[in-house]
Amino acid sequence: MQIGEKIKNYRKTARLTQEQVADYLDVSTPAVNKWEKGNTYPDISLLPALARLLKIDMNELFSFREELTEKEIGQFVNELSEVSLDSFIKAFEMGKNKIKEYPHCDSLIYSIATVLNAALTLSDIDDEKKLECNNVIVEWLERTAESPDEKVRISSIFMLAAKYIQMEKYKEANIFLDKIPDTVIDATIMKTNVLAYQEGTDVAAFFLEGKLMQTVTNIQSYLYKLIEMEEETGNHCKAEEIAEITEHMVSLFGLWDYGKVVPHLLIAGYRKDVEKCIQLIKEVLMESQKPWKMVESPLYYRYADTVQGKSFSGVGNNFVRALATEIENKEEYEFLKGNKELEAIFAQYLK
């Protein structure tokens, strides 16, 4: 932004007329008008007084500031969006000029790239010009993909990956997809699409099945924890409802059958129901010895066949040991310690 535009904008923000500025500085009103139009510049001796009048410092007046505030970026982006509805080319040039003015403001550059990328899709410009503009947007995003601002960096990387997929540049897309932390953005579908194009549907489906298994197992753990929290807060009916949901989920998603019993065991444990706990522990141990035939599920048959073989029975004994250790060491199972029937049950499985 030129100094004339700065004077005009900050004068209006301060709710001053050109006449008032002229009176304060002891110059003519036409002189102020020429400054704002960029035809002439204020005398250097007037600049400190002008800055004080406009309630800004000299750096601000001369555009030395490299960053914009979130509010300023938001205002510009709104204006850019409105202009793009009438003319994409005008909006594009407007965005380019703003980036030239603030070349190190990553948040501004990313915001401009986002608005213009969306507008480009809907624009009616010819294909050659569209490609030219698209390449510039990609350059901007590659700049902000190195930003120290994590939010801007990750968002830019995700958008770049999507653009490269759209451009059928799958090698480049993969480079950026690998930079996206799973804990920040779930890029699973995008990665699956790239794999499908690069290595075929079976490889992509194998990858997706593994991701699905991981996600479903996590959800199962979340439900177990919710049951515990509902019991702790005395919401026993809610805990039982969640236990029923968890049981159905195990069947629906082809999980190991012992998972149907665990929710009810958690509830019995919190209620210190010795008889019910022992009954459910027997059921859990019996189910843990049965093979988990993941390969029979249409959800994981590629993943199971390749990674874990035709059954998943090998971890049964490990599960028994883990359960025995948990009951032995956890304070909440104190009421079961020393129970002869329970000791005999574990001895039977661990011999």
Coordinates of C-alpha atoms in Angstrom, one line a residue:
M1 CA 0.0 0.0 0.0
Q2 CA 1.4 3.4 -1.0
I3 CA 1.8 6.2 1.5
G4 CA -1.1 8.1 0.0
E5 CA -3.4 5.2 0.5
K6 CA -2.1 4.8 4.1
I7 CA -2.9 8.5 4.8
K8 CA -6.4 8.2 3.3
N9 CA -7.2 4.9 5.2
Y10 CA -6.0 6.1 8.6
R11 CA -7.6 9.5 8.1
K12 CA -10.9 7.8 7.6
T13 CA -10.3 5.5 10.6
A14 CA -9.6 8.6 12.7
R15 CA -12.8 10.2 11.3
L16 CA -11.0 13.2 10.0
T17 CA -11.7 15.2 6.9
Q18 CA -9.1 16.4 4.5
E19 CA -9.8 19.9 5.7
Q20 CA -9.1 19.0 9.3
V21 CA -5.8 17.3 8.4
A22 CA -4.8 20.4 6.3
D23 CA -5.7 22.7 9.2
Y24 CA -3.6 20.7 11.7
L25 CA -0.6 20.6 9.5
D26 CA -1.0 24.2 8.2
V27 CA -1.2 23.1 4.5
S28 CA -3.9 23.5 1.9
T29 CA -6.8 21.0 1.5
P30 CA -5.8 20.3 -2.2
A31 CA -2.3 19.4 -0.9
V32 CA -3.8 16.7 1.3
N33 CA -6.0 15.5 -1.6
K34 CA -2.9 15.2 -3.8
W35 CA -1.1 13.1 -1.1
E36 CA -3.9 10.7 -0.9
K37 CA -4.1 10.3 -4.7
G38 CA -0.4 9.7 -4.9
N39 CA 0.3 12.7 -7.0
T40 CA 2.6 14.3 -4.5
Y41 CA 4.1 13.4 -1.1
P42 CA 4.1 15.3 2.2
D43 CA 7.2 17.3 3.1
I44 CA 9.5 15.2 5.3
S45 CA 9.2 17.8 8.1
L46 CA 5.4 17.2 8.3
L47 CA 5.7 13.4 8.7
P48 CA 6.1 13.2 12.5
A49 CA 3.1 15.5 13.1
L50 CA 1.0 13.6 10.4
A51 CA 1.8 10.3 12.1
R52 CA 0.7 11.7 15.5
L53 CA -2.5 13.0 14.0
L54 CA -3.4 9.7 12.5
K55 CA -2.4 7.9 15.7
I56 CA 0.2 5.7 14.0
D57 CA 4.0 5.4 14.1
M58 CA 6.4 6.2 11.3
N59 CA 7.0 2.6 10.5
E60 CA 3.3 2.1 10.0
L61 CA 3.1 5.2 7.8
F62 CA 6.0 3.9 5.6
S63 CA 4.7 0.3 5.5
F64 CA 7.8 -1.1 7.2
R65 CA 5.5 -3.6 9.1
E66 CA 5.8 -7.1 7.6
E67 CA 2.8 -8.6 9.3
L68 CA -0.9 -7.8 9.3
T69 CA -3.3 -8.4 12.1
E70 CA -5.9 -11.2 11.9
K71 CA -8.5 -8.5 11.6
E72 CA -6.8 -6.8 8.8
I73 CA -6.3 -10.1 6.9
G74 CA -10.0 -10.9 7.5
Q75 CA -11.1 -7.5 6.1
F76 CA -8.9 -7.9 3.0
V77 CA -10.0 -11.5 2.4
N78 CA -13.7 -10.4 2.5
E79 CA -13.0 -7.7 0.1
L80 CA -11.0 -10.1 -2.2
S81 CA -13.9 -12.6 -2.1
E82 CA -16.4 -9.9 -3.2
V83 CA -14.2 -8.7 -6.0
S84 CA -13.7 -12.3 -7.3
L85 CA -17.4 -12.6 -7.8
D86 CA -17.3 -9.9 -10.4
S87 CA -13.8 -10.5 -11.9
F88 CA -11.4 -13.3 -11.1
I89 CA -8.6 -11.5 -12.9
K90 CA -9.1 -8.3 -11.0
A91 CA -9.1 -10.3 -7.7
F92 CA -6.1 -12.2 -8.7
E93 CA -4.1 -9.1 -9.4
M94 CA -5.4 -7.6 -6.2
G95 CA -4.1 -10.6 -4.3
K96 CA -0.7 -10.6 -6.1
N97 CA -0.2 -6.9 -5.2
K98 CA -1.0 -7.5 -1.6
I99 CA 1.5 -10.4 -1.4
K100 CA 4.1 -8.1 -2.9
E101 CA 3.4 -5.6 -0.2
Y102 CA 3.6 -8.2 2.6
P103 CA 5.8 -11.0 1.2
H104 CA 6.6 -12.5 4.6
C105 CA 3.0 -12.6 6.1
D106 CA 2.3 -16.3 5.7
S107 CA -1.2 -16.1 7.1
L108 CA -2.1 -13.5 4.5
I109 CA -0.5 -15.4 1.6
Y110 CA -2.3 -18.6 2.6
S111 CA -5.6 -16.8 3.0
I112 CA -5.3 -15.2 -0.4
A113 CA -4.3 -18.6 -2.0
T114 CA -7.4 -20.2 -0.5
V115 CA -9.8 -17.6 -1.7
L116 CA -8.4 -17.4 -5.2
N117 CA -8.1 -21.2 -5.5
A118 CA -11.9 -21.5 -4.8
A119 CA -12.7 -18.7 -7.2
L120 CA -10.5 -20.1 -9.9
T121 CA -12.6 -23.3 -10.0
L122 CA -15.7 -21.2 -10.7
S123 CA -14.1 -18.7 -13.0
D124 CA -14.8 -18.5 -16.8
I125 CA -11.3 -17.6 -17.9
D126 CA -9.6 -19.6 -20.6
D127 CA -7.7 -22.8 -19.8
E128 CA -4.3 -21.2 -20.5
K129 CA -4.9 -18.3 -18.1
K130 CA -6.4 -20.7 -15.6
L131 CA -3.3 -22.9 -15.7
E132 CA -1.1 -19.8 -15.3
C133 CA -3.0 -18.6 -12.2
N134 CA -3.1 -22.1 -10.8
N135 CA 0.7 -22.4 -11.0
V136 CA 1.1 -19.1 -9.1
I137 CA -1.3 -20.3 -6.4
V138 CA 0.8 -23.5 -6.0
E139 CA 3.9 -21.3 -5.7
W140 CA 2.3 -19.3 -2.9
L141 CA 1.2 -22.5 -1.1
E142 CA 4.7 -24.0 -1.4
R143 CA 6.0 -20.9 0.3
T144 CA 3.6 -21.1 3.2
A145 CA 4.1 -24.9 3.4
E146 CA 7.5 -23.9 5.0
S147 CA 5.9 -21.5 7.5
P148 CA 6.9 -21.5 11.1
D149 CA 3.2 -21.1 11.9
E150 CA 2.1 -24.7 12.4
K151 CA -1.5 -24.0 11.5
V152 CA -0.6 -22.2 8.3
R153 CA 2.0 -24.8 7.4
I154 CA -0.2 -27.9 7.9
S155 CA -3.1 -26.3 6.1
S156 CA -0.9 -25.3 3.2
I157 CA 0.5 -28.8 3.0
F158 CA -2.9 -30.4 3.0
M159 CA -4.2 -28.0 0.3
L160 CA -1.1 -28.6 -1.8
A161 CA -1.6 -32.4 -1.6
A162 CA -5.2 -32.0 -2.8
K163 CA -4.1 -29.7 -5.7
Y164 CA -1.4 -32.1 -6.8
I165 CA -4.0 -35.0 -6.8
Q166 CA -6.3 -32.8 -8.9
M167 CA -3.4 -32.1 -11.3
E168 CA -2.7 -35.9 -11.4
K169 CA 0.8 -35.3 -10.0
Y170 CA 0.7 -38.2 -7.6
K171 CA 4.5 -38.3 -6.8
E172 CA 4.3 -34.6 -5.6
A173 CA 1.1 -35.3 -3.8
N174 CA 2.7 -38.1 -1.8
I175 CA 5.6 -35.9 -0.7
F176 CA 3.1 -33.5 0.9
L177 CA 0.8 -36.2 2.3
D178 CA 3.7 -37.8 4.1
K179 CA 4.3 -34.4 5.9
I180 CA 0.8 -34.3 7.4
P181 CA 0.7 -35.6 11.0
D182 CA -2.2 -38.0 11.5
T183 CA -3.0 -36.3 14.8
V184 CA -3.7 -33.0 13.1
I185 CA -5.5 -33.8 9.8
D186 CA -6.9 -37.1 8.7
A187 CA -5.5 -37.5 5.1
T188 CA -6.4 -41.2 4.8
I189 CA -8.8 -40.8 1.9
M190 CA -6.3 -38.7 0.0
K191 CA -3.6 -41.2 0.6
T192 CA -5.8 -44.0 -0.5
N193 CA -6.6 -42.2 -3.7
V194 CA -3.0 -41.6 -4.5
L195 CA -2.2 -45.3 -3.8
A196 CA -5.0 -46.4 -6.0
Y197 CA -3.6 -44.4 -8.9
Q198 CA 0.0 -45.3 -8.3
E199 CA -0.1 -49.0 -7.2
G200 CA -3.7 -50.2 -7.9
T201 CA -6.9 -50.7 -6.1
D202 CA -5.8 -53.8 -4.1
V203 CA -2.9 -52.0 -2.5
A204 CA -5.0 -48.9 -1.7
A205 CA -7.7 -51.1 -0.2
F206 CA -5.1 -53.0 1.9
F207 CA -3.9 -49.6 3.3
L208 CA -7.5 -48.5 4.0
E209 CA -8.4 -51.7 5.7
G210 CA -5.4 -51.3 8.1
K211 CA -6.5 -47.7 8.8
L212 CA -10.1 -48.9 9.4
M213 CA -8.9 -51.6 11.9
Q214 CA -6.8 -49.0 13.8
T215 CA -9.7 -46.6 13.9
V216 CA -12.3 -49.1 15.1
T217 CA -10.0 -50.5 17.7
N218 CA -9.5 -46.9 19.0
I219 CA -13.2 -46.4 19.1
Q220 CA -13.6 -49.6 21.1
S221 CA -11.1 -48.3 23.7
Y222 CA -13.0 -44.9 23.8
L223 CA -16.2 -46.7 24.6
Y224 CA -14.6 -48.8 27.3
K225 CA -13.3 -45.6 28.9
L226 CA -16.8 -43.9 28.6
I227 CA -18.3 -46.9 30.5
E228 CA -15.8 -46.4 33.3
M229 CA -16.5 -42.7 33.5
E230 CA -20.3 -43.2 33.6
E231 CA -19.9 -45.7 36.4
E232 CA -17.5 -43.3 38.3
T233 CA -20.1 -40.5 38.1
G234 CA -23.0 -42.8 39.0
N235 CA -24.7 -42.8 35.6
H236 CA -25.2 -46.5 35.7
C237 CA -28.0 -46.6 33.1
K238 CA -25.8 -44.7 30.7
A239 CA -22.9 -47.1 31.3
E240 CA -25.2 -50.1 30.5
E241 CA -26.5 -48.4 27.3
I242 CA -22.9 -47.8 26.2
A243 CA -22.0 -51.4 27.0
E244 CA -24.8 -52.6 24.7
I245 CA -23.6 -50.3 21.9
T246 CA -20.1 -51.6 22.4
E247 CA -21.3 -55.2 22.1
H248 CA -23.1 -54.4 18.9
M249 CA -20.1 -52.6 17.5
V250 CA -17.9 -55.7 18.1
S251 CA -20.3 -57.8 15.9
L252 CA -20.8 -55.0 13.3
F253 CA -17.1 -54.4 12.8
G254 CA -15.9 -58.0 13.0
L255 CA -13.8 -57.5 16.1
W256 CA -12.6 -60.3 18.5
D257 CA -15.7 -61.7 20.3
Y258 CA -14.2 -61.3 23.8
G259 CA -14.8 -57.6 23.3
K260 CA -18.6 -58.2 23.7
V261 CA -18.0 -59.3 27.3
V262 CA -15.5 -56.7 28.4
P263 CA -18.0 -53.8 28.7
H264 CA -20.2 -55.8 31.1
L265 CA -17.1 -56.9 33.1
L266 CA -16.1 -53.3 33.5
I267 CA -19.5 -52.5 34.9
A268 CA -19.5 -55.5 37.3
G269 CA -16.0 -54.5 38.4
Y270 CA -17.0 -51.0 39.3
R271 CA -20.0 -52.3 41.2
K272 CA -17.8 -54.9 43.0
D273 CA -20.1 -57.7 42.1
V274 CA -17.9 -60.7 42.8
E275 CA -20.2 -63.4 41.4
K276 CA -20.9 -61.5 38.2
C277 CA -17.2 -60.7 37.7
I278 CA -16.1 -64.3 38.0
Q279 CA -18.9 -65.4 35.6
L280 CA -17.8 -62.7 33.1
I281 CA -14.1 -63.5 33.5
K282 CA -14.8 -67.1 32.6
E283 CA -16.6 -65.9 29.5
V284 CA -13.8 -63.5 28.5
L285 CA -11.1 -66.2 29.0
M286 CA -13.1 -68.7 26.9
E287 CA -13.6 -66.2 24.1
S288 CA -9.9 -65.2 24.2
Q289 CA -8.9 -68.8 23.3
K290 CA -11.0 -68.8 20.2
P291 CA -9.3 -67.6 17.0
W292 CA -10.1 -64.2 15.7
K293 CA -10.8 -64.9 12.1
M294 CA -10.3 -61.4 10.7
V295 CA -10.0 -62.8 7.2
E296 CA -13.7 -63.7 7.2
S297 CA -14.7 -60.1 7.6
P298 CA -15.3 -58.2 4.3
L299 CA -13.8 -55.2 6.1
Y300 CA -10.3 -56.5 6.7
Y301 CA -9.8 -59.7 4.6
R302 CA -6.8 -58.2 2.6
Y303 CA -5.2 -56.8 5.7
A304 CA -5.8 -59.9 7.8
D305 CA -4.6 -62.3 5.2
T306 CA -1.4 -60.4 4.5
V307 CA -0.5 -59.2 7.9
Q308 CA -1.8 -61.6 10.5
G309 CA -2.6 -64.9 8.7
K310 CA -5.9 -66.7 8.6
S311 CA -6.5 -66.5 12.4
F312 CA -5.5 -64.5 15.3
S313 CA -5.5 -67.1 18.0
G314 CA -1.8 -66.7 19.0
V315 CA -2.4 -63.9 21.4
G316 CA -5.0 -65.7 23.6
N317 CA -2.5 -66.8 26.3
N318 CA -1.0 -63.3 26.3
F319 CA -4.4 -61.8 26.9
V320 CA -5.0 -64.2 29.8
R321 CA -1.7 -63.2 31.5
A322 CA -2.5 -59.5 30.9
L323 CA -5.9 -59.8 32.5
A324 CA -4.5 -61.8 35.5
T325 CA -1.8 -59.1 36.0
E326 CA -4.4 -56.3 35.8
I327 CA -6.7 -57.9 38.4
E328 CA -3.7 -58.6 40.6
N329 CA -2.2 -55.1 40.5
K330 CA -5.1 -52.6 40.0
E331 CA -6.6 -51.1 43.1
E332 CA -10.2 -51.2 41.7
Y333 CA -10.0 -55.1 41.6
E334 CA -8.9 -55.3 45.3
F335 CA -12.2 -57.0 46.1
L336 CA -11.3 -60.0 43.9
K337 CA -7.8 -60.6 45.3
G338 CA -7.5 -63.9 47.2
N339 CA -10.7 -65.3 45.7
K340 CA -9.9 -69.0 45.4
E341 CA -12.4 -69.7 42.6
L342 CA -10.8 -67.0 40.5
E343 CA -7.3 -68.2 41.3
A344 CA -8.3 -71.7 40.1
I345 CA -9.7 -70.3 36.9
F346 CA -6.5 -68.5 36.0
A347 CA -4.4 -71.4 37.0
Q348 CA -6.3 -73.6 34.6
Y349 CA -5.5 -71.3 31.7
L350 CA -2.0 -70.4 32.6
K351 CA -0.7 -73.9 33.4

